[in-house]
PDB file of C-alpha atoms in Angstrom:
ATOM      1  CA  UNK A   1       0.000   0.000   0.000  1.00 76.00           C
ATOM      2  CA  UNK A   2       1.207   3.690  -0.876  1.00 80.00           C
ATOM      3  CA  UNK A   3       2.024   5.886   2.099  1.00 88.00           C
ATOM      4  CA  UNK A   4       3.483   9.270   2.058  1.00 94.00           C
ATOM      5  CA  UNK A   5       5.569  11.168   5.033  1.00 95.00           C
ATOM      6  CA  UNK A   6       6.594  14.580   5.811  1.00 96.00           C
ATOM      7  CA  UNK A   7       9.182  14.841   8.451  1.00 96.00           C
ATOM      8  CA  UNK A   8       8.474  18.112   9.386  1.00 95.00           C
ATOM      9  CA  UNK A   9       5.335  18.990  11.107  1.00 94.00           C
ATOM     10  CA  UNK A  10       5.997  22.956  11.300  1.00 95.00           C
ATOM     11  CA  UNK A  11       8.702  24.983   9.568  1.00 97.00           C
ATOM     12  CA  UNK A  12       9.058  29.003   9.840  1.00 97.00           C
ATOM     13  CA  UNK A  13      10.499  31.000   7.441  1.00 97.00           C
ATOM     14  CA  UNK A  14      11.024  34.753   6.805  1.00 97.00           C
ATOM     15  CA  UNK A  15       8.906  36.489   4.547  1.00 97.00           C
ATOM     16  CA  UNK A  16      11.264  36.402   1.230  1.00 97.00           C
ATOM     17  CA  UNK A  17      13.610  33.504   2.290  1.00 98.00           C
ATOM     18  CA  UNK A  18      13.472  30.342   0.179  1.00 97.00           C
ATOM     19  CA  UNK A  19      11.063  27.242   1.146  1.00 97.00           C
ATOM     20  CA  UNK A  20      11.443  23.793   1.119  1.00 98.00           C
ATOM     21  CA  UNK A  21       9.153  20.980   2.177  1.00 98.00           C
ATOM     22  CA  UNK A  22      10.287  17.780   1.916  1.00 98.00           C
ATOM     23  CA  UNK A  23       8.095  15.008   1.197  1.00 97.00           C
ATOM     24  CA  UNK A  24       9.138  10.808   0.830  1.00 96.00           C
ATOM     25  CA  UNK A  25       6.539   8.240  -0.075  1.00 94.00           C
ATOM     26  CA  UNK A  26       6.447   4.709  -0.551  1.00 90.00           C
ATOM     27  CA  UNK A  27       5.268   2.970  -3.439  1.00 83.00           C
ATOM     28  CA  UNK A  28       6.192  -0.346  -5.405  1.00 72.00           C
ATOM     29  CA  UNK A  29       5.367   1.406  -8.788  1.00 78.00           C
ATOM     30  CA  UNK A  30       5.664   4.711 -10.070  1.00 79.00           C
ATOM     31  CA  UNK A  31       3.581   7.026  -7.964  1.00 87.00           C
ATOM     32  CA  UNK A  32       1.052   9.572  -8.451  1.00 91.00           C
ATOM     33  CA  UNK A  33       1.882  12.389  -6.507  1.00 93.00           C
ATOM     34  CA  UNK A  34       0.442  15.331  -5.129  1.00 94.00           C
ATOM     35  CA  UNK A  35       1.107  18.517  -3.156  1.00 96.00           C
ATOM     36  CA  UNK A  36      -1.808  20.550  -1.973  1.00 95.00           C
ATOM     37  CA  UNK A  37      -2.309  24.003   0.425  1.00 95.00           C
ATOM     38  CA  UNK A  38      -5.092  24.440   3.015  1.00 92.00           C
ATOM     39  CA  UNK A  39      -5.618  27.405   4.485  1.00 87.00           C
ATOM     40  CA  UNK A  40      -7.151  27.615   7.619  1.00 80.00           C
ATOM     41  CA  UNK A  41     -10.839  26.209   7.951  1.00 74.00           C
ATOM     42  CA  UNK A  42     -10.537  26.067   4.310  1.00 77.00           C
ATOM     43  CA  UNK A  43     -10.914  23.320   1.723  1.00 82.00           C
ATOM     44  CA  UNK A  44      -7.703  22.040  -0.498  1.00 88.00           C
ATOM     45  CA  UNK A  45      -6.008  23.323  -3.203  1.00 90.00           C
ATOM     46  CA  UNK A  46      -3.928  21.902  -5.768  1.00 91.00           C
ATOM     47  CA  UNK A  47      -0.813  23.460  -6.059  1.00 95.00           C
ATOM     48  CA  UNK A  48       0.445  20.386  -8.434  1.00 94.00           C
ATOM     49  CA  UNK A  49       0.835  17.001  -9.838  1.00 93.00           C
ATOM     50  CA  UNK A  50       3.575  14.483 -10.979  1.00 93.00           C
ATOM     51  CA  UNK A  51       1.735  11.841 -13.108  1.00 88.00           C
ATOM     52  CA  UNK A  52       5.177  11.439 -15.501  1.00 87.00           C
ATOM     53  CA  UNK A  53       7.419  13.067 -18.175  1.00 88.00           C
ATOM     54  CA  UNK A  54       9.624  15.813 -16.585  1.00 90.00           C
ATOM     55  CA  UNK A  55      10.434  14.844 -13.036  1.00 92.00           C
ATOM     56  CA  UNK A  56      10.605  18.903 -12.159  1.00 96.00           C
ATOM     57  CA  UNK A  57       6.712  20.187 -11.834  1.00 96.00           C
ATOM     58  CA  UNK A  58       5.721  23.824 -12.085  1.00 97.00           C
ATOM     59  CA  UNK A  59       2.486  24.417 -10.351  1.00 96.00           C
ATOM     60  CA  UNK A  60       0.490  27.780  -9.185  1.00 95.00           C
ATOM     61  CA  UNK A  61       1.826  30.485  -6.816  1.00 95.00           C
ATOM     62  CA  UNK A  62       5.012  30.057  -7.751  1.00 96.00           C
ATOM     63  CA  UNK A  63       6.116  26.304  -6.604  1.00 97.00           C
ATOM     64  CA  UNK A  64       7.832  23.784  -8.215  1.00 98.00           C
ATOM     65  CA  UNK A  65       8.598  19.977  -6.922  1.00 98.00           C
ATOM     66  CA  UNK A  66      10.684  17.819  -8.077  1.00 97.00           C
ATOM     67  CA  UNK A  67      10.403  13.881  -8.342  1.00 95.00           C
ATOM     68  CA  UNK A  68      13.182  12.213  -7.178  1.00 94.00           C
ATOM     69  CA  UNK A  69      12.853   7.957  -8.132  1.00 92.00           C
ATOM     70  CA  UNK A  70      16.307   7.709  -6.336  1.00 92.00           C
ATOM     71  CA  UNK A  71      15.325   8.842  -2.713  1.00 94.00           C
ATOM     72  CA  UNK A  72      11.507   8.416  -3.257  1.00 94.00           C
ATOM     73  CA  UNK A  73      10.844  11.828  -2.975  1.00 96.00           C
ATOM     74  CA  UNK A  74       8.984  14.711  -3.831  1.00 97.00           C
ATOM     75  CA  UNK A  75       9.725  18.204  -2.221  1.00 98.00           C
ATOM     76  CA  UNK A  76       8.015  21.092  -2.406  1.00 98.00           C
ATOM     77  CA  UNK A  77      10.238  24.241  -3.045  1.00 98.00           C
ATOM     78  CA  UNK A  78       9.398  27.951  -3.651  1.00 98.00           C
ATOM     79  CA  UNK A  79      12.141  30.821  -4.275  1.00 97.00           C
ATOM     80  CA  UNK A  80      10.671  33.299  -2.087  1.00 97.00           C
ATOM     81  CA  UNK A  81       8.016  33.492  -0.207  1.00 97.00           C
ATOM     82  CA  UNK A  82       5.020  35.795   0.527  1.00 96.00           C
ATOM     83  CA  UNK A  83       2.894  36.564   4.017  1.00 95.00           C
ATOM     84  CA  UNK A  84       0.293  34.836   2.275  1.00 94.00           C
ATOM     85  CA  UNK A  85       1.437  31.247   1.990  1.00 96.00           C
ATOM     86  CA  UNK A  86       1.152  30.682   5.719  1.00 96.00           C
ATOM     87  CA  UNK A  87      -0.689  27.357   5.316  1.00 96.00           C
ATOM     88  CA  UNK A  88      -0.984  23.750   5.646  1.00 95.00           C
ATOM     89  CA  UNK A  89       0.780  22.002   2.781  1.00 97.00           C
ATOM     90  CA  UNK A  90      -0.288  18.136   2.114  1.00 96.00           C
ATOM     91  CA  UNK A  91       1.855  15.908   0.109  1.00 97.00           C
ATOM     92  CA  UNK A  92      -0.087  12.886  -1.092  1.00 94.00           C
ATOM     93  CA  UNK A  93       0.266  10.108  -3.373  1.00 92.00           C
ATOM     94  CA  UNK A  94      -1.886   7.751  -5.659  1.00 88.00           C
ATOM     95  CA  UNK A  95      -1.772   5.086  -7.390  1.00 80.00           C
ATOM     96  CA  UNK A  96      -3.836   5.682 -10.341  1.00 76.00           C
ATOM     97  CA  UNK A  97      -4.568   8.768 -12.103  1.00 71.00           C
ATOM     98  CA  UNK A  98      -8.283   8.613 -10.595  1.00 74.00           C
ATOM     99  CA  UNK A  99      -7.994   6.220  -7.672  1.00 82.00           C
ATOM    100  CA  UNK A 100      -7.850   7.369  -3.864  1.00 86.00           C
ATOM    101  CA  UNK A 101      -5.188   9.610  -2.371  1.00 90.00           C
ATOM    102  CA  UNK A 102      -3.523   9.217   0.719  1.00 91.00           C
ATOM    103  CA  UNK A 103      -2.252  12.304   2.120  1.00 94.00           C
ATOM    104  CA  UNK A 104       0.364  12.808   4.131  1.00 94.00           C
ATOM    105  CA  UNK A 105       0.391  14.027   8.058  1.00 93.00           C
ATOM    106  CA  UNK A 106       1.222  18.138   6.956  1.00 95.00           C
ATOM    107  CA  UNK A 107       3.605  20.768   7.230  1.00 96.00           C
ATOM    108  CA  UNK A 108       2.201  23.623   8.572  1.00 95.00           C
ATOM    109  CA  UNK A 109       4.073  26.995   7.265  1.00 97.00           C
ATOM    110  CA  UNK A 110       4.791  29.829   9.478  1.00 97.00           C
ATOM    111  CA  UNK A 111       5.908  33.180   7.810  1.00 97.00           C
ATOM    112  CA  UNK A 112       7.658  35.549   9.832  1.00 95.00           C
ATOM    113  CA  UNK A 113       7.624  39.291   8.878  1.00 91.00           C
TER     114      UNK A 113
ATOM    115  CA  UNK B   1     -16.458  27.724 -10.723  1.00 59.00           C
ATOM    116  CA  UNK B   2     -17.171  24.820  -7.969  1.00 64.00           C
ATOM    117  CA  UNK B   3     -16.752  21.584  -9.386  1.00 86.00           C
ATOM    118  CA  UNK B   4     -17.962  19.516  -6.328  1.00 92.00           C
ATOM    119  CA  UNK B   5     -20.325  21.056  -4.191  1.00 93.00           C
ATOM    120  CA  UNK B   6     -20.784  20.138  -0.614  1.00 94.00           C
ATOM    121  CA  UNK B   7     -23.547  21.001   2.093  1.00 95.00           C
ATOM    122  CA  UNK B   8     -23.909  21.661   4.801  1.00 96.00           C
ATOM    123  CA  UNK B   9     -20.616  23.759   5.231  1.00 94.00           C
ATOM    124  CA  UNK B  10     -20.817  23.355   8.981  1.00 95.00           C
ATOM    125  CA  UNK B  11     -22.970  21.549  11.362  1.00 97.00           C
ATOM    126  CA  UNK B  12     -23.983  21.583  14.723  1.00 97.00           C
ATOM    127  CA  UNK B  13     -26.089  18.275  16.121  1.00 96.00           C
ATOM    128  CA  UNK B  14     -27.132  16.454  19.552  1.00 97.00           C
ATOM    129  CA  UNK B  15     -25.376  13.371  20.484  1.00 97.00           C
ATOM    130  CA  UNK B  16     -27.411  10.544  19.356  1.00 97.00           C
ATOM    131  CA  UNK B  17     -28.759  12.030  16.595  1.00 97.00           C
ATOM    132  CA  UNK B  18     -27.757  11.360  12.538  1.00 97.00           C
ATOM    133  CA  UNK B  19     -26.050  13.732  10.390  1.00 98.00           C
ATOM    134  CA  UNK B  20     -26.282  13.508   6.533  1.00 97.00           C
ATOM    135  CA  UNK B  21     -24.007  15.291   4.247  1.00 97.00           C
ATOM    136  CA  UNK B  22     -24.241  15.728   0.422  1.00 97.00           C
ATOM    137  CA  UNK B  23     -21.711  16.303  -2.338  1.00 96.00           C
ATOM    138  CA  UNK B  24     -22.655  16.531  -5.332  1.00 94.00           C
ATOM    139  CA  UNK B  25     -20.946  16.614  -8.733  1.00 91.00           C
ATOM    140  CA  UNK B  26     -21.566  19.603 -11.055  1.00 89.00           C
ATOM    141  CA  UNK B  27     -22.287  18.909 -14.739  1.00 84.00           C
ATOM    142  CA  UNK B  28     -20.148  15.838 -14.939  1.00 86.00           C
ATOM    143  CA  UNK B  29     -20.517  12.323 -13.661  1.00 87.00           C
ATOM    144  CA  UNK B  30     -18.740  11.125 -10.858  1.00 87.00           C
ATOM    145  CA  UNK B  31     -19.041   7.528 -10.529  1.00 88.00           C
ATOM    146  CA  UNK B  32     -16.726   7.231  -7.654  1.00 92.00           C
ATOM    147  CA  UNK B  33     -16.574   9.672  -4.700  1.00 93.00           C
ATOM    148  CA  UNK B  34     -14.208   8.843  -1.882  1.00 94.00           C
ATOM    149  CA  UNK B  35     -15.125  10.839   1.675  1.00 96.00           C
ATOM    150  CA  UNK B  36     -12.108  11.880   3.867  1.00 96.00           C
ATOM    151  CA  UNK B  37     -12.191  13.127   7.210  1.00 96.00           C
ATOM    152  CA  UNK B  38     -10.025  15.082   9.104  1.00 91.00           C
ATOM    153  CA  UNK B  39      -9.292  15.858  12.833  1.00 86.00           C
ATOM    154  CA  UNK B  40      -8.065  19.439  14.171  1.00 82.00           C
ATOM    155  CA  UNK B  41      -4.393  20.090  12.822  1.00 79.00           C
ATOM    156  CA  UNK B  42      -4.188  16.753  11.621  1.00 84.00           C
ATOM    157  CA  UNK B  43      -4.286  15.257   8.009  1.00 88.00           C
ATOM    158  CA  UNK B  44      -6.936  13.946   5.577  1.00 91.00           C
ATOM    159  CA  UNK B  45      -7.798  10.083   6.506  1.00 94.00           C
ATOM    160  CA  UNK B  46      -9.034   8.183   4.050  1.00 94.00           C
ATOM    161  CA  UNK B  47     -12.632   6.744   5.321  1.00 96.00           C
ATOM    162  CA  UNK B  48     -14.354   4.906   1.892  1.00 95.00           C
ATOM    163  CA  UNK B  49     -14.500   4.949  -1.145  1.00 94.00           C
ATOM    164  CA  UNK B  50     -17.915   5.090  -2.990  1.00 92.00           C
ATOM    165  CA  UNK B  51     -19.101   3.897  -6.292  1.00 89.00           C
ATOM    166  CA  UNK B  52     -21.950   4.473  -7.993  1.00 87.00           C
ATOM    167  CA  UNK B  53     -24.777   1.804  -7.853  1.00 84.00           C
ATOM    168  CA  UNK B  54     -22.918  -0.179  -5.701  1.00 85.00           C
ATOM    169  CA  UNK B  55     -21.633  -0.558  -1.896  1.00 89.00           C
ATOM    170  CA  UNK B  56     -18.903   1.695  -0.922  1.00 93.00           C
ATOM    171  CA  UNK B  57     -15.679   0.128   0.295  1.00 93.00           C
ATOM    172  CA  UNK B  58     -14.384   1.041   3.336  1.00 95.00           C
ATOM    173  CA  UNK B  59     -10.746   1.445   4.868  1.00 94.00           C
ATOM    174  CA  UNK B  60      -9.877  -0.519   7.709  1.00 93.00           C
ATOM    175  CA  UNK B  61     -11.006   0.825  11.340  1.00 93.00           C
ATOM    176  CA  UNK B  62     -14.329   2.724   9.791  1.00 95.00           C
ATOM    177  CA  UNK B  63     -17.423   1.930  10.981  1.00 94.00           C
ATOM    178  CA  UNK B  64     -19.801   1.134   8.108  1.00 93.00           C
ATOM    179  CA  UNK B  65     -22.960   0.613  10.328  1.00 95.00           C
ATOM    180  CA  UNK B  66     -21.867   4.368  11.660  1.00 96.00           C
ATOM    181  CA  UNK B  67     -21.075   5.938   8.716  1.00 97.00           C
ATOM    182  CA  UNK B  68     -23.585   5.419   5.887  1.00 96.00           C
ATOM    183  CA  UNK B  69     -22.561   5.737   2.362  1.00 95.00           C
ATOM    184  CA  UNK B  70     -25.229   6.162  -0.333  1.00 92.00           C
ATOM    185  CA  UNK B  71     -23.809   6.912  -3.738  1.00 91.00           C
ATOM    186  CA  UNK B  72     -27.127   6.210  -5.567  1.00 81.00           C
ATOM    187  CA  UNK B  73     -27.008   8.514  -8.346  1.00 89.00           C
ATOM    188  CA  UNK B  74     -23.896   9.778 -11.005  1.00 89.00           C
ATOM    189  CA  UNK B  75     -24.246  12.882  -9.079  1.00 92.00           C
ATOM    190  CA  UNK B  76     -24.842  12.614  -6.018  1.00 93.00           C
ATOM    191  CA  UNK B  77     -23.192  10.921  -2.906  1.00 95.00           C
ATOM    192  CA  UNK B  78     -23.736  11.524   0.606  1.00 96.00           C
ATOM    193  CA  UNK B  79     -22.553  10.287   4.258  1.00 97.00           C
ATOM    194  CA  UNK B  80     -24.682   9.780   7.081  1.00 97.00           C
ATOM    195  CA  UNK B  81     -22.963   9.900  10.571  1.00 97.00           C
ATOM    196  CA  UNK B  82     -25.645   7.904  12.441  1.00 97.00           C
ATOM    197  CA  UNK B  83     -26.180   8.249  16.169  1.00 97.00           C
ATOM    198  CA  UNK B  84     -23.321  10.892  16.303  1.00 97.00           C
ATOM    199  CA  UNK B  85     -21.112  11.643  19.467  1.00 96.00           C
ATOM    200  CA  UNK B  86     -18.982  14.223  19.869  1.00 96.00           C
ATOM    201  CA  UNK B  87     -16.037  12.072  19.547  1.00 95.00           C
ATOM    202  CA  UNK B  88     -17.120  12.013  15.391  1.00 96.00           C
ATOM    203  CA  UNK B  89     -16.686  15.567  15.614  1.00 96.00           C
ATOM    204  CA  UNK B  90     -14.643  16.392  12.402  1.00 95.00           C
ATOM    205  CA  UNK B  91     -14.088  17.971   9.063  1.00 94.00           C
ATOM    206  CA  UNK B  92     -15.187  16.066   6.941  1.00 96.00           C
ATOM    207  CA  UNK B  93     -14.240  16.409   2.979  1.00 95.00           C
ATOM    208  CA  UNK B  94     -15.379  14.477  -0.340  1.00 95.00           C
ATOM    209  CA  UNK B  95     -13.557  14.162  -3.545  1.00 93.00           C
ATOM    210  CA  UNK B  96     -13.862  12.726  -6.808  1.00 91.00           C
ATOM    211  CA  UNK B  97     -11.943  13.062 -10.243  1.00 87.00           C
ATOM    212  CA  UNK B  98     -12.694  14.539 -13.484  1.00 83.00           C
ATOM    213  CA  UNK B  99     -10.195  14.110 -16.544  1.00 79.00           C
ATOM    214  CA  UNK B 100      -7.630  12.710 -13.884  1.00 76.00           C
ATOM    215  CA  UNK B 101      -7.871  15.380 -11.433  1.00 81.00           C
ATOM    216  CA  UNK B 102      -9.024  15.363  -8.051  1.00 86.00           C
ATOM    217  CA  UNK B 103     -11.564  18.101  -6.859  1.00 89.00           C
ATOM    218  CA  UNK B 104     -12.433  18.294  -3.518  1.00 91.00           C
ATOM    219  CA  UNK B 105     -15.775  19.273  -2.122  1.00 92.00           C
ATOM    220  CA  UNK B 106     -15.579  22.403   0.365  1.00 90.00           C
ATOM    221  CA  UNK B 107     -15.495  20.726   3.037  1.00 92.00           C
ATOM    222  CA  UNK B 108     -18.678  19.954   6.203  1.00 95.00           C
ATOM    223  CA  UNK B 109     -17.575  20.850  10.111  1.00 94.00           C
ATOM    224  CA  UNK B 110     -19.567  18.785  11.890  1.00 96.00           C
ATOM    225  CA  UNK B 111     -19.756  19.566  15.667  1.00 96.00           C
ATOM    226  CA  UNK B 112     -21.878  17.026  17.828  1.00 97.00           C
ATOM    227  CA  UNK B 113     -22.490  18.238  21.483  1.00 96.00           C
TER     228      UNK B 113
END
């Protein structure tokens, strides 16, 4: 069975810096994977998708993640970022292109000023 | 615009009493819904998985005599929490896909006291 873990449960960062949030599943074949944002009391958002083809993924807001077969990984990066991203980020994984997703436990962002 | 719509957004019940929430798919057909739910400032677990016409499948440690699935039309699925207690208090989310992408409904609090 597919299962997905991010090792960081919170991670700060000044508003600006650069972000990364590391993500490692577990999978026998090649994975679907997933990164999503929740804000607060909100519902999810996609921020992108690895299904296959280039293992670096551009998604919305300004992330990228890049799929790493090597170190079964897939980690979340932006250059700099803004006030706004404070959120909880999911990393999740699938088997099929329309079959269930198992999410991992979160990162939640903090921003500082 | 919305492509899964879920209601209610939030709900408040007695303990004892059943809870039915309702996502529905807008203009397509979803023949497979899967219903997460999700304690405070944790992640998205993975209750069932429902398909149209058919009995939904659910992941291990779920109660199906507590938590009724009906996915009786191509639009429409919905989750009854029966005899609630506050212990099933939870977000609870729905999700299906449409041309390989996941869309996720907005999302139901449910608070039992």
């Amino acid at each position: 069975a597919q299962s997905v873990t991010q090792p960081d449960i919170h991670i700060t960062v000044s508003e600006g810096a650069s972000l990364e949030l590391r993500c490692n599943y577990s999978y026998g074949a090649t994975p679907y994977l997933f990164w999503y944002v929740q804000s607060p009391g909100q519902g999810l958002q996609l921020l992108l998708k690895y299904f296959s083809g280039d293992t670096l993924v551009q998604g919305i807001k300004g992330f990228e993640a890049e799929f790493k077969r090597s170190q079964s990984s897939f980690n979340l990066r932006k250059p700099s970022v803004h006030w706004s991203d404070a959120a909880e980020y999911f990393c999740a994984v699938g088997a099929n292109r329309d079959d269930k997703i198992i999410f991992g436990k979160g990162t939640r962002l903090h921003i500082l000023p | 615009g919305a492509v899964v719509s879920q209601h209610p957004s939030w709900v408040i019940c007695k303990s004892g009493t059943s809870v039915k929430i309702e996502c529905r798919s807008l203009d397509f057909q979803a023949t497979t819904m899967f219903w997460y739910r999700q304690f405070p400032k944790q992640s998205l677990m993975l209750m069932a998985t429902s398909n149209e016409g058919s009995k939904a499948t659910y992941e291990q440690g779920v109660e199906k005599d507590k938590f009724l699935i009906n996915h009786a039309s191509l639009t429409l699925s919905t989750l009854t929490v029966t005899s609630a207690h506050p212990e099933d208090s939870s977000f609870y989310i729905c999700s299906t896909f449409l041309n390989t992408e996941a869309f996720f409904g907005q999302g139901t609090r449910l608070t039992v006291v």
